[in-house]
Short mmCIF file of N, CA and C in Angstrom, two decimals:
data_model
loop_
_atom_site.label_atom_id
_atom_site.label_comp_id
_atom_site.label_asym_id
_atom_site.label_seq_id
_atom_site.Cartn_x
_atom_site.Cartn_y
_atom_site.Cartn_z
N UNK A 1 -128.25 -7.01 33.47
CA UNK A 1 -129.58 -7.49 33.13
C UNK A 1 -130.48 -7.50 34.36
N UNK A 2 -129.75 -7.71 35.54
CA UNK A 2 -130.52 -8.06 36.47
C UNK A 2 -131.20 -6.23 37.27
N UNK A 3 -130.73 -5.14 36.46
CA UNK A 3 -131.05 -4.03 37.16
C UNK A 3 -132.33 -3.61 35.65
N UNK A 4 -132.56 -4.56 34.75
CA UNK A 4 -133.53 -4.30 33.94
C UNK A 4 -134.38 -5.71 33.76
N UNK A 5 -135.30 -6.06 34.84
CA UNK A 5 -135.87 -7.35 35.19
C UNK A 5 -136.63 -7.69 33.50
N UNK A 6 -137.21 -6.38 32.97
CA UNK A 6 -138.18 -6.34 31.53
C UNK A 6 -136.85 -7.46 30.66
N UNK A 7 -136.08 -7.61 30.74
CA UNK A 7 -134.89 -8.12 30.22
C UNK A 7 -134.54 -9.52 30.53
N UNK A 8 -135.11 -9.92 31.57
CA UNK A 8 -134.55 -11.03 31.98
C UNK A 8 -135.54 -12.33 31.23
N UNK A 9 -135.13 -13.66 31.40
CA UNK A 9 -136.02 -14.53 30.91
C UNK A 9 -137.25 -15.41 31.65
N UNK A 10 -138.04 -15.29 30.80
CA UNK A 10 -139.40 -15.41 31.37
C UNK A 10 -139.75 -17.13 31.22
N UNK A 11 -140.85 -17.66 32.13
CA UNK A 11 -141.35 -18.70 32.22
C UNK A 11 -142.58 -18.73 31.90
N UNK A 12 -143.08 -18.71 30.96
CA UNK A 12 -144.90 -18.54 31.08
C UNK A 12 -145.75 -19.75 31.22
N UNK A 13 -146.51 -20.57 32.16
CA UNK A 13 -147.34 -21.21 32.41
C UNK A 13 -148.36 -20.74 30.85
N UNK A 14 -148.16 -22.13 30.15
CA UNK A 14 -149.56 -21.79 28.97
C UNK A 14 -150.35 -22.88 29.25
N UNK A 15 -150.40 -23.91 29.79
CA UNK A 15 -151.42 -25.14 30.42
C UNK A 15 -151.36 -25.78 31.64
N UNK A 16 -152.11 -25.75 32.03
CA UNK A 16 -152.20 -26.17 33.37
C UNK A 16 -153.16 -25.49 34.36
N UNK A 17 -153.45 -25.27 35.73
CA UNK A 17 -154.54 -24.88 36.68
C UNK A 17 -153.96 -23.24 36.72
N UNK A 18 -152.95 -23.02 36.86
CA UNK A 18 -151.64 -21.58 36.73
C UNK A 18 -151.28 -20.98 35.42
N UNK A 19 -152.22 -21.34 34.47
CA UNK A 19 -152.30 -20.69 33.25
C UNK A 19 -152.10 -19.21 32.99
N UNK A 20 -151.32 -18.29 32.62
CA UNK A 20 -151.40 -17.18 33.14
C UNK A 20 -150.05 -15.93 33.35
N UNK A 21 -149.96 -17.25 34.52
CA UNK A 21 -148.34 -17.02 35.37
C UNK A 21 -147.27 -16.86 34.99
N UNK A 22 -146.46 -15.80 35.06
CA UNK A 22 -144.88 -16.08 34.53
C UNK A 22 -143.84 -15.68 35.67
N UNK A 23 -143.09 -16.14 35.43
CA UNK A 23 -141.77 -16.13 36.45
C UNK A 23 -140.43 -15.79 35.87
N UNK A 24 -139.92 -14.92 36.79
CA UNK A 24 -138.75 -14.59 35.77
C UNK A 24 -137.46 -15.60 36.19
N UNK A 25 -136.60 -15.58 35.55
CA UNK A 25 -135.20 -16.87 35.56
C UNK A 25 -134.09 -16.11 36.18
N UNK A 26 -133.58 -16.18 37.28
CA UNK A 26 -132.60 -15.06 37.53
C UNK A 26 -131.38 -16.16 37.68
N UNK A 27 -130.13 -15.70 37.99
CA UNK A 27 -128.86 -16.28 38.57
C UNK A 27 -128.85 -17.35 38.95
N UNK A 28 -129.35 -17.04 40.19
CA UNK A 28 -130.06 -18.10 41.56
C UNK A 28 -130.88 -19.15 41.33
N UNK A 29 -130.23 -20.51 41.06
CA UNK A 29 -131.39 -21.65 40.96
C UNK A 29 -132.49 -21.78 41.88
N UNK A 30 -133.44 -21.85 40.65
CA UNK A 30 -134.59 -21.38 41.39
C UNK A 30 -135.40 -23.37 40.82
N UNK A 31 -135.41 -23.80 42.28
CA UNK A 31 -136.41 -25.21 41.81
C UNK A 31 -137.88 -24.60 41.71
N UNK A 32 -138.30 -25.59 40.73
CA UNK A 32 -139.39 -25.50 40.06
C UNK A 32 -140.07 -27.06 40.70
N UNK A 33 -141.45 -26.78 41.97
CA UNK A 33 -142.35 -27.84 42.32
C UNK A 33 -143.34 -27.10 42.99
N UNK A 34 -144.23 -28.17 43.84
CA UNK A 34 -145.38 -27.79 44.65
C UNK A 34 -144.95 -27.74 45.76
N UNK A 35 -143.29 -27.72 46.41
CA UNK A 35 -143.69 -27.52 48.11
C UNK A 35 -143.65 -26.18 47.81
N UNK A 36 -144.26 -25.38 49.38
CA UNK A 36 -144.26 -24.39 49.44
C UNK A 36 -142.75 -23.49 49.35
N UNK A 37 -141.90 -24.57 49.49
CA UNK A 37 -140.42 -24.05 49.66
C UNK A 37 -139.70 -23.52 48.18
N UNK A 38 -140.52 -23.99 47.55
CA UNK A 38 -139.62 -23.87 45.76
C UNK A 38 -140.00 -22.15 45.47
N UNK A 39 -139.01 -22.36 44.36
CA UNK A 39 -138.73 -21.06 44.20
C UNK A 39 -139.64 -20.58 42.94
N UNK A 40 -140.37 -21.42 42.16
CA UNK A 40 -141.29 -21.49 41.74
C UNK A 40 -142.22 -22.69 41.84
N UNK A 41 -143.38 -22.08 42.86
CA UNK A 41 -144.53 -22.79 43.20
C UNK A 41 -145.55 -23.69 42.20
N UNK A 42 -145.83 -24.20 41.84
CA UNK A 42 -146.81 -24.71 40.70
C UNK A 42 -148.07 -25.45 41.40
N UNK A 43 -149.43 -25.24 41.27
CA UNK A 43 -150.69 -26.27 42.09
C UNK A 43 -150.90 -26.76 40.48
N UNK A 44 -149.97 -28.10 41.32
CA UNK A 44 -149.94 -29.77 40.06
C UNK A 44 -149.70 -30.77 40.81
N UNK A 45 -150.56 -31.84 41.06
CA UNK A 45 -150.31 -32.50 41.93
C UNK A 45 -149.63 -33.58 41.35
N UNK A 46 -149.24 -33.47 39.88
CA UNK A 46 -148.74 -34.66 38.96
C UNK A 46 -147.31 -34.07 39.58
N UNK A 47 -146.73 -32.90 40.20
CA UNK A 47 -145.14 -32.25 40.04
C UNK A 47 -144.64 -33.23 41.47
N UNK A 48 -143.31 -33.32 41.69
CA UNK A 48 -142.73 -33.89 42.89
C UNK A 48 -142.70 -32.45 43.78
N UNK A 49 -142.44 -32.64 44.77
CA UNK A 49 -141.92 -31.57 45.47
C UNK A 49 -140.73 -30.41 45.12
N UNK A 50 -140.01 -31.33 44.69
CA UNK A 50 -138.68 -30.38 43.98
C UNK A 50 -138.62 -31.32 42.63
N UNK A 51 -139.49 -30.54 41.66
CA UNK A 51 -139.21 -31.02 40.28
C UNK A 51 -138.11 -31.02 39.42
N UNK A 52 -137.80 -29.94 39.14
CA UNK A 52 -136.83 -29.66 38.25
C UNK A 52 -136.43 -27.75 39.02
N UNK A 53 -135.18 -27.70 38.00
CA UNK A 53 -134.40 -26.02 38.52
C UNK A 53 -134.03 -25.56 37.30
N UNK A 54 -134.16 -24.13 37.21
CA UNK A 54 -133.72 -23.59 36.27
C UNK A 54 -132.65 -22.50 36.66
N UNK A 55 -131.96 -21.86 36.04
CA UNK A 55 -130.80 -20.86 36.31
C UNK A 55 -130.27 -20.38 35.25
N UNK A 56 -130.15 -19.06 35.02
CA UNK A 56 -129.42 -18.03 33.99
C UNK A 56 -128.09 -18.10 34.48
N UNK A 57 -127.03 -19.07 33.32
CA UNK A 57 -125.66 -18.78 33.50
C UNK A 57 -125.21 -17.83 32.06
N UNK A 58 -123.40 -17.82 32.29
CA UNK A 58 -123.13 -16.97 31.06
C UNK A 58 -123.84 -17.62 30.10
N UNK A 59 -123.98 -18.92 29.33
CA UNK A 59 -124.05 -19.94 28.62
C UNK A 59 -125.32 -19.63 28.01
N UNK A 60 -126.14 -19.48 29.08
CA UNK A 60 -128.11 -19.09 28.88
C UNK A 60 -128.52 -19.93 30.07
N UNK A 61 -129.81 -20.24 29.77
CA UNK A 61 -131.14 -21.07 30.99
C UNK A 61 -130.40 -22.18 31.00
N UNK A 62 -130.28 -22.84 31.76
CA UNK A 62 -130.35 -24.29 32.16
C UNK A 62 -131.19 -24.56 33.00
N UNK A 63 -131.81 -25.81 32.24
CA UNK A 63 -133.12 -26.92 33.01
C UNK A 63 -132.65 -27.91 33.33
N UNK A 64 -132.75 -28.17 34.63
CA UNK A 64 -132.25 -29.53 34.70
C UNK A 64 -133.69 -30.54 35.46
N UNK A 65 -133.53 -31.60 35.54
CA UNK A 65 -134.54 -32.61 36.24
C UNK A 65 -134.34 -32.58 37.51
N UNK A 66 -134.73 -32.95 38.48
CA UNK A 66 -134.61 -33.19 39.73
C UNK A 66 -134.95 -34.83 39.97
N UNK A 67 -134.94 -35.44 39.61
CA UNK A 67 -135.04 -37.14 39.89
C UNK A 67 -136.51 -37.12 39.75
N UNK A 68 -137.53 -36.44 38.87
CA UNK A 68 -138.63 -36.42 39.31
C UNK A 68 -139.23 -37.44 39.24
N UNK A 69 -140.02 -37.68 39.53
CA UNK A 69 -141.58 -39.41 39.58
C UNK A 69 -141.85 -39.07 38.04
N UNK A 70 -142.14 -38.53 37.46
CA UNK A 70 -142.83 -38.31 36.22
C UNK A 70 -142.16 -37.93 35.31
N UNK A 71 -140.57 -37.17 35.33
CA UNK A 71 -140.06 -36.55 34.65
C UNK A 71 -140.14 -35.13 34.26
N UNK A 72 -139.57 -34.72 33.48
CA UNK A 72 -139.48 -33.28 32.77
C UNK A 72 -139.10 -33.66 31.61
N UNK A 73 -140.27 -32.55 30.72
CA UNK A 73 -140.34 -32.92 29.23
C UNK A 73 -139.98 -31.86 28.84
N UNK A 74 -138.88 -31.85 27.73
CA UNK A 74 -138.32 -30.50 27.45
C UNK A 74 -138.45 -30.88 25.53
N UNK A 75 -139.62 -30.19 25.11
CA UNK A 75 -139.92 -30.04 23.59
C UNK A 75 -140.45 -31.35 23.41
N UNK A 76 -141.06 -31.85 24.09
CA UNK A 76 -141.82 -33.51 23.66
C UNK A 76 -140.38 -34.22 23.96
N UNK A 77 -139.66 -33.96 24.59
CA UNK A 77 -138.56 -35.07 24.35
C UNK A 77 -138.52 -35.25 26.49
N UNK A 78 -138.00 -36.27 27.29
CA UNK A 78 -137.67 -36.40 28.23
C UNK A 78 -136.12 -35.97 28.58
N UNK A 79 -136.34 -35.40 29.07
CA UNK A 79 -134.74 -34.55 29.68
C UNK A 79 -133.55 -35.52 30.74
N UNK A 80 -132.55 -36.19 30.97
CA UNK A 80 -131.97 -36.91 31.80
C UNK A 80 -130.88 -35.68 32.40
N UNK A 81 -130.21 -34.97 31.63
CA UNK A 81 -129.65 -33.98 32.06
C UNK A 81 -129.76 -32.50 32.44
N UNK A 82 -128.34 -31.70 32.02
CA UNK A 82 -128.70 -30.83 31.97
C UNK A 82 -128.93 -29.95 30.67
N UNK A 83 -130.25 -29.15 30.61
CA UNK A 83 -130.35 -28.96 29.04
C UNK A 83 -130.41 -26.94 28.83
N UNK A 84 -129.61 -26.45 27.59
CA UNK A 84 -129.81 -25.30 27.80
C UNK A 84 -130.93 -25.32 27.13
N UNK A 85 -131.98 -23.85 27.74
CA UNK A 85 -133.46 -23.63 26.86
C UNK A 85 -133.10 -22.42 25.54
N UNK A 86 -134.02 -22.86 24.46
CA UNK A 86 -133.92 -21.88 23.45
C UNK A 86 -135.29 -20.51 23.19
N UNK A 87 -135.14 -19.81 22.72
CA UNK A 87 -136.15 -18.63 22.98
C UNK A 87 -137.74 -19.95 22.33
N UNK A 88 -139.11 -19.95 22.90
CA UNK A 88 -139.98 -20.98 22.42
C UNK A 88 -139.98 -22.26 22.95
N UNK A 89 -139.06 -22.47 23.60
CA UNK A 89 -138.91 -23.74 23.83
C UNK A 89 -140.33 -24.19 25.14
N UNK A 90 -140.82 -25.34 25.05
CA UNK A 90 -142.50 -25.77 25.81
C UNK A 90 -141.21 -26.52 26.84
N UNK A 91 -141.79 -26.41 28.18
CA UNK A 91 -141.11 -27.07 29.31
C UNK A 91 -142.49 -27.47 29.58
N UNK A 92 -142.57 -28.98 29.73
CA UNK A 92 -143.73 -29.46 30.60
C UNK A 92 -143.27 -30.75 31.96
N UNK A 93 -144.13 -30.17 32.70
CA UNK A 93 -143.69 -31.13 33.91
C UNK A 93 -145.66 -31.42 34.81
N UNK A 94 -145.45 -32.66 35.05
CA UNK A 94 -146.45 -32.95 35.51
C UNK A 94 -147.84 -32.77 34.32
N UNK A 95 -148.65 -31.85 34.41
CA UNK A 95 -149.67 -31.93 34.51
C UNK A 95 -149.75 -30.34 33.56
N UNK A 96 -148.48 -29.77 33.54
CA UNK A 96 -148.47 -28.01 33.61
C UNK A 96 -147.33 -27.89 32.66
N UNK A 97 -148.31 -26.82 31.41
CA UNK A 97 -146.75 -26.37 30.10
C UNK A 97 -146.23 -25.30 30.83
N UNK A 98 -144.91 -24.59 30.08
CA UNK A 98 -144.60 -23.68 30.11
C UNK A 98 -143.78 -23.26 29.28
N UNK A 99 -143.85 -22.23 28.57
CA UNK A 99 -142.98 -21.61 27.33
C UNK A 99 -141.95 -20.56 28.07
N UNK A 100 -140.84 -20.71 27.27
CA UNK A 100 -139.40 -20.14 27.74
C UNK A 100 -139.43 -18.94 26.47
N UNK A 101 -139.61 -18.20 27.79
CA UNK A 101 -139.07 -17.05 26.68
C UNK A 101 -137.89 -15.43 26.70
N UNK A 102 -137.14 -15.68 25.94
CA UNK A 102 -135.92 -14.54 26.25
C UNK A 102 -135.92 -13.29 26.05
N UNK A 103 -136.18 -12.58 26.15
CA UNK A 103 -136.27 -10.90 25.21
C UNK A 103 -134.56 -10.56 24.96
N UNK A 104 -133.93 -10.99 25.31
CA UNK A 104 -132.57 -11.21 24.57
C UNK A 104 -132.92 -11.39 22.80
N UNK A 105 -133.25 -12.25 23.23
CA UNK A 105 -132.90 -13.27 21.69
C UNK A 105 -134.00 -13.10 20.70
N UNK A 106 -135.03 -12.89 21.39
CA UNK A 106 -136.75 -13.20 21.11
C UNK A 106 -137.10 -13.36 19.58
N UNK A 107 -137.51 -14.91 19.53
CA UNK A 107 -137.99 -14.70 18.28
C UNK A 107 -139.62 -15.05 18.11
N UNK A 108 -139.99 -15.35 19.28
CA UNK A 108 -141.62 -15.64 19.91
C UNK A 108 -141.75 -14.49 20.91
N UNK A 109 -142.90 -14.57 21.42
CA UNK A 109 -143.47 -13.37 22.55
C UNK A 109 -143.56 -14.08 23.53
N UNK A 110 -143.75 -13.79 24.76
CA UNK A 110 -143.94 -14.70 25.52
C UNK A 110 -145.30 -15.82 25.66
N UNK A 111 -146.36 -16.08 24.46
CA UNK A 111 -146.66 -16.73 24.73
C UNK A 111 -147.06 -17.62 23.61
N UNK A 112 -145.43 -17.67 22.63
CA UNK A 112 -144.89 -17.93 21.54
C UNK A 112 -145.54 -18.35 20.02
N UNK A 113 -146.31 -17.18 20.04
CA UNK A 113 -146.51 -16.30 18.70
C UNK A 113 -144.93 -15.82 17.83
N UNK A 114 -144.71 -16.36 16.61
CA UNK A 114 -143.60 -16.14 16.06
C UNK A 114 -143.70 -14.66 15.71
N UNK A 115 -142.47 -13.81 15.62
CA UNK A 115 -142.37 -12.54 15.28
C UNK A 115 -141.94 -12.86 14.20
N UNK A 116 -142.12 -11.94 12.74
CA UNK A 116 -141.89 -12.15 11.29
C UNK A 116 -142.47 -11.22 10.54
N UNK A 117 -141.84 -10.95 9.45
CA UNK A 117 -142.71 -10.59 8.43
C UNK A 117 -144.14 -10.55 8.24
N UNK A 118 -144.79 -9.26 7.99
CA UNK A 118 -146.54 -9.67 8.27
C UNK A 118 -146.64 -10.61 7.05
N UNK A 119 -147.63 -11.29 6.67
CA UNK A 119 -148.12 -11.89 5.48
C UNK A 119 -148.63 -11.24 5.18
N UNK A 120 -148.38 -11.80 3.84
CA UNK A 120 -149.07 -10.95 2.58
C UNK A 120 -150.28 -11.19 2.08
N UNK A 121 -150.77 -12.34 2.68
CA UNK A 121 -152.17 -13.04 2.09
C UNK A 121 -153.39 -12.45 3.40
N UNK A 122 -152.61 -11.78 4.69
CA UNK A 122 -153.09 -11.10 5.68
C UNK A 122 -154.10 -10.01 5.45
N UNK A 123 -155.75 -10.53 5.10
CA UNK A 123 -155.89 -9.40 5.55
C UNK A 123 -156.34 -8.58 7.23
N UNK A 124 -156.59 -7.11 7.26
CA UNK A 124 -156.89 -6.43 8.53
C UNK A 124 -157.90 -6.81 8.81
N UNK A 125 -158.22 -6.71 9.72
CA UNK A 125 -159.23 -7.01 11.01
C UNK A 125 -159.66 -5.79 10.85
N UNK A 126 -161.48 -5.80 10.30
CA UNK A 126 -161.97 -4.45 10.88
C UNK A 126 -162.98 -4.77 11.51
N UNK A 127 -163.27 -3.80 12.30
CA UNK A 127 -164.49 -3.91 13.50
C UNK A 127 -166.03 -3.82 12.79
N UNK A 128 -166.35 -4.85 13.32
CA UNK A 128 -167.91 -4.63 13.60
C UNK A 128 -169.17 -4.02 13.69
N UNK A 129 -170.01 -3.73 12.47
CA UNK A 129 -170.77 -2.45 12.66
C UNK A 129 -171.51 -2.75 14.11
N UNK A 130 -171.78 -1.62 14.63
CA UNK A 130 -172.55 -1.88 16.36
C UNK A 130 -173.73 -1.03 15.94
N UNK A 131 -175.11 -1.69 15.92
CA UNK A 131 -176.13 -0.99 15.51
C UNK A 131 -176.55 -0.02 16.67
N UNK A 132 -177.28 1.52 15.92
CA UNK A 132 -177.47 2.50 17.56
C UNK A 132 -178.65 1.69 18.22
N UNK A 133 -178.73 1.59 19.63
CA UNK A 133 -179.77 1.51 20.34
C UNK A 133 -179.14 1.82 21.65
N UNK A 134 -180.25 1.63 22.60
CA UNK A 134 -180.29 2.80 23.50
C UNK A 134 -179.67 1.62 24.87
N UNK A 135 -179.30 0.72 24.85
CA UNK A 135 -178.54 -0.53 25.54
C UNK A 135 -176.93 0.05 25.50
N UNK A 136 -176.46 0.34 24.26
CA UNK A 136 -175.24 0.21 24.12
C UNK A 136 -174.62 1.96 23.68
N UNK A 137 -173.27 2.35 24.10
CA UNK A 137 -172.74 3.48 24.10
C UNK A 137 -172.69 3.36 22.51
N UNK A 138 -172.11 4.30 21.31
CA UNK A 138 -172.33 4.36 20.00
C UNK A 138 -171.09 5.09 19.66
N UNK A 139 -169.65 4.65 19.20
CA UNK A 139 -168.66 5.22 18.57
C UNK A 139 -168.89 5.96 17.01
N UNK A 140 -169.04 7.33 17.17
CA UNK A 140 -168.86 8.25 15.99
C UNK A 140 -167.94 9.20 15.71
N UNK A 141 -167.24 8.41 14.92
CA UNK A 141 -165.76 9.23 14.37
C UNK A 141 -165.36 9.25 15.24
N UNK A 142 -164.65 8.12 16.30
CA UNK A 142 -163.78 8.53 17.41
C UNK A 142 -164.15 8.58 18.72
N UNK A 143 -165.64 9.60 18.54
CA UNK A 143 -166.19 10.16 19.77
C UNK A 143 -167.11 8.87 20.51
N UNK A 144 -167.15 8.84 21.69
CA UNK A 144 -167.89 8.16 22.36
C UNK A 144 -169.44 8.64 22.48
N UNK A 145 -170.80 8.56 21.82
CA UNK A 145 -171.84 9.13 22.69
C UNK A 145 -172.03 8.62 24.04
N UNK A 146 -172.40 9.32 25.02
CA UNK A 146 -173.82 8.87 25.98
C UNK A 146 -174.41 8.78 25.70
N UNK A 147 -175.02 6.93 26.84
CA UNK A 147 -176.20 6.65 26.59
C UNK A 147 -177.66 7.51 26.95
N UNK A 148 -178.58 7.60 26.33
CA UNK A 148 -179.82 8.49 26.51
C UNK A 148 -180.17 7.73 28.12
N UNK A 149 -180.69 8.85 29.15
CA UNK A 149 -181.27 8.46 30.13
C UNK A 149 -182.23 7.94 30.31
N UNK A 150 -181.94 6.60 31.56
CA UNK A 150 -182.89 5.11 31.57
C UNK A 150 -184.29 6.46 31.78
N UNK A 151 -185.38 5.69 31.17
CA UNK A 151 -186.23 6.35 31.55
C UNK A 151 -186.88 6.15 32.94
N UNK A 152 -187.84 6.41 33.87
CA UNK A 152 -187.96 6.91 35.04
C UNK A 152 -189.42 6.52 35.15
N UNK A 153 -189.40 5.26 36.07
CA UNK A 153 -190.81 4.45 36.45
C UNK A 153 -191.64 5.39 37.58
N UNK A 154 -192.97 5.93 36.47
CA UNK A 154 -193.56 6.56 37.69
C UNK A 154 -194.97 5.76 38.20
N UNK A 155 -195.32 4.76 37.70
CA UNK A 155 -196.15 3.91 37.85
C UNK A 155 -196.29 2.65 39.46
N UNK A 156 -195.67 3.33 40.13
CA UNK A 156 -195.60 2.67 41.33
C UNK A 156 -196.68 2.88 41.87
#
């Protein structure tokens, strides 16, 4: 797994100032805080220094706490041990979410949208008529026009 990183399990920051961010989960416990020393960094000033650690064993992720000031919330619940993560699962610490997500297992995306069956009550998304004017480029059948040239101030 570790020579196909697209494979490995992901951390995605979905709230917080690091919204965005993902980190991948390797072997190697990797603590999760704000010193510069952690192995995942977070700017949360609600996090301890060494918050919590995560690590890919045979088993799966394990999260564990680090004695934090505030705790680690694993699914709305407070964590005392060590807990394995499931594909979806919200890790929040401090101030900052983060969704766990496996491409092993995946039954969310990483930024846990369920994968399923389309619905049937679904309908498509179609685009927008874009009226022509001379502001905006004009899609016909595919093709892109150019815009007509700005016209040319000779009134100086």
């Amino acid at each position: 797994m570790e020579d196909h990183p697209e494979l490995m399990p992901l951390l995605t920051v979905t709230g917080g100032t690091m919204r965005g961010f993902s980190f991948r989960v390797g072997r190697d416990p990797q603590v999760i805080g704000r010193a510069p020393t952690a192995g995942i960094v977070l700017d949360d000033g609600h996090l301890s220094r060494r918050h919590a650690a995560v690590q890919l064993t045979d088993e799966g992720v394990s999260l564990v706490d680090l004695r934090s000031t505030n705790g680690t919330w694993l699914n709305d619940r407070r964590i005392a041990g060590v807990e394995l993560l499931t594909d979806g699962d919200v890790i929040r610490l401090g101030r900052t979410e983060l969704r766990y997500f496996d491409p092993g297992v995946a039954r969310t995306d990483p930024v846990g949208l369920a994968f399923g069956a389309p619905r049937s009550n679904h309908r498509p998304t179609l685009p927008l008529p874009v009226p022509p004017g001379p502001l905006a480029a004009v899609e016909s059948r595919g093709a892109v026009l150019p815009l007509p040239p700005a016209p040319v101030d000779t009134h100086r």
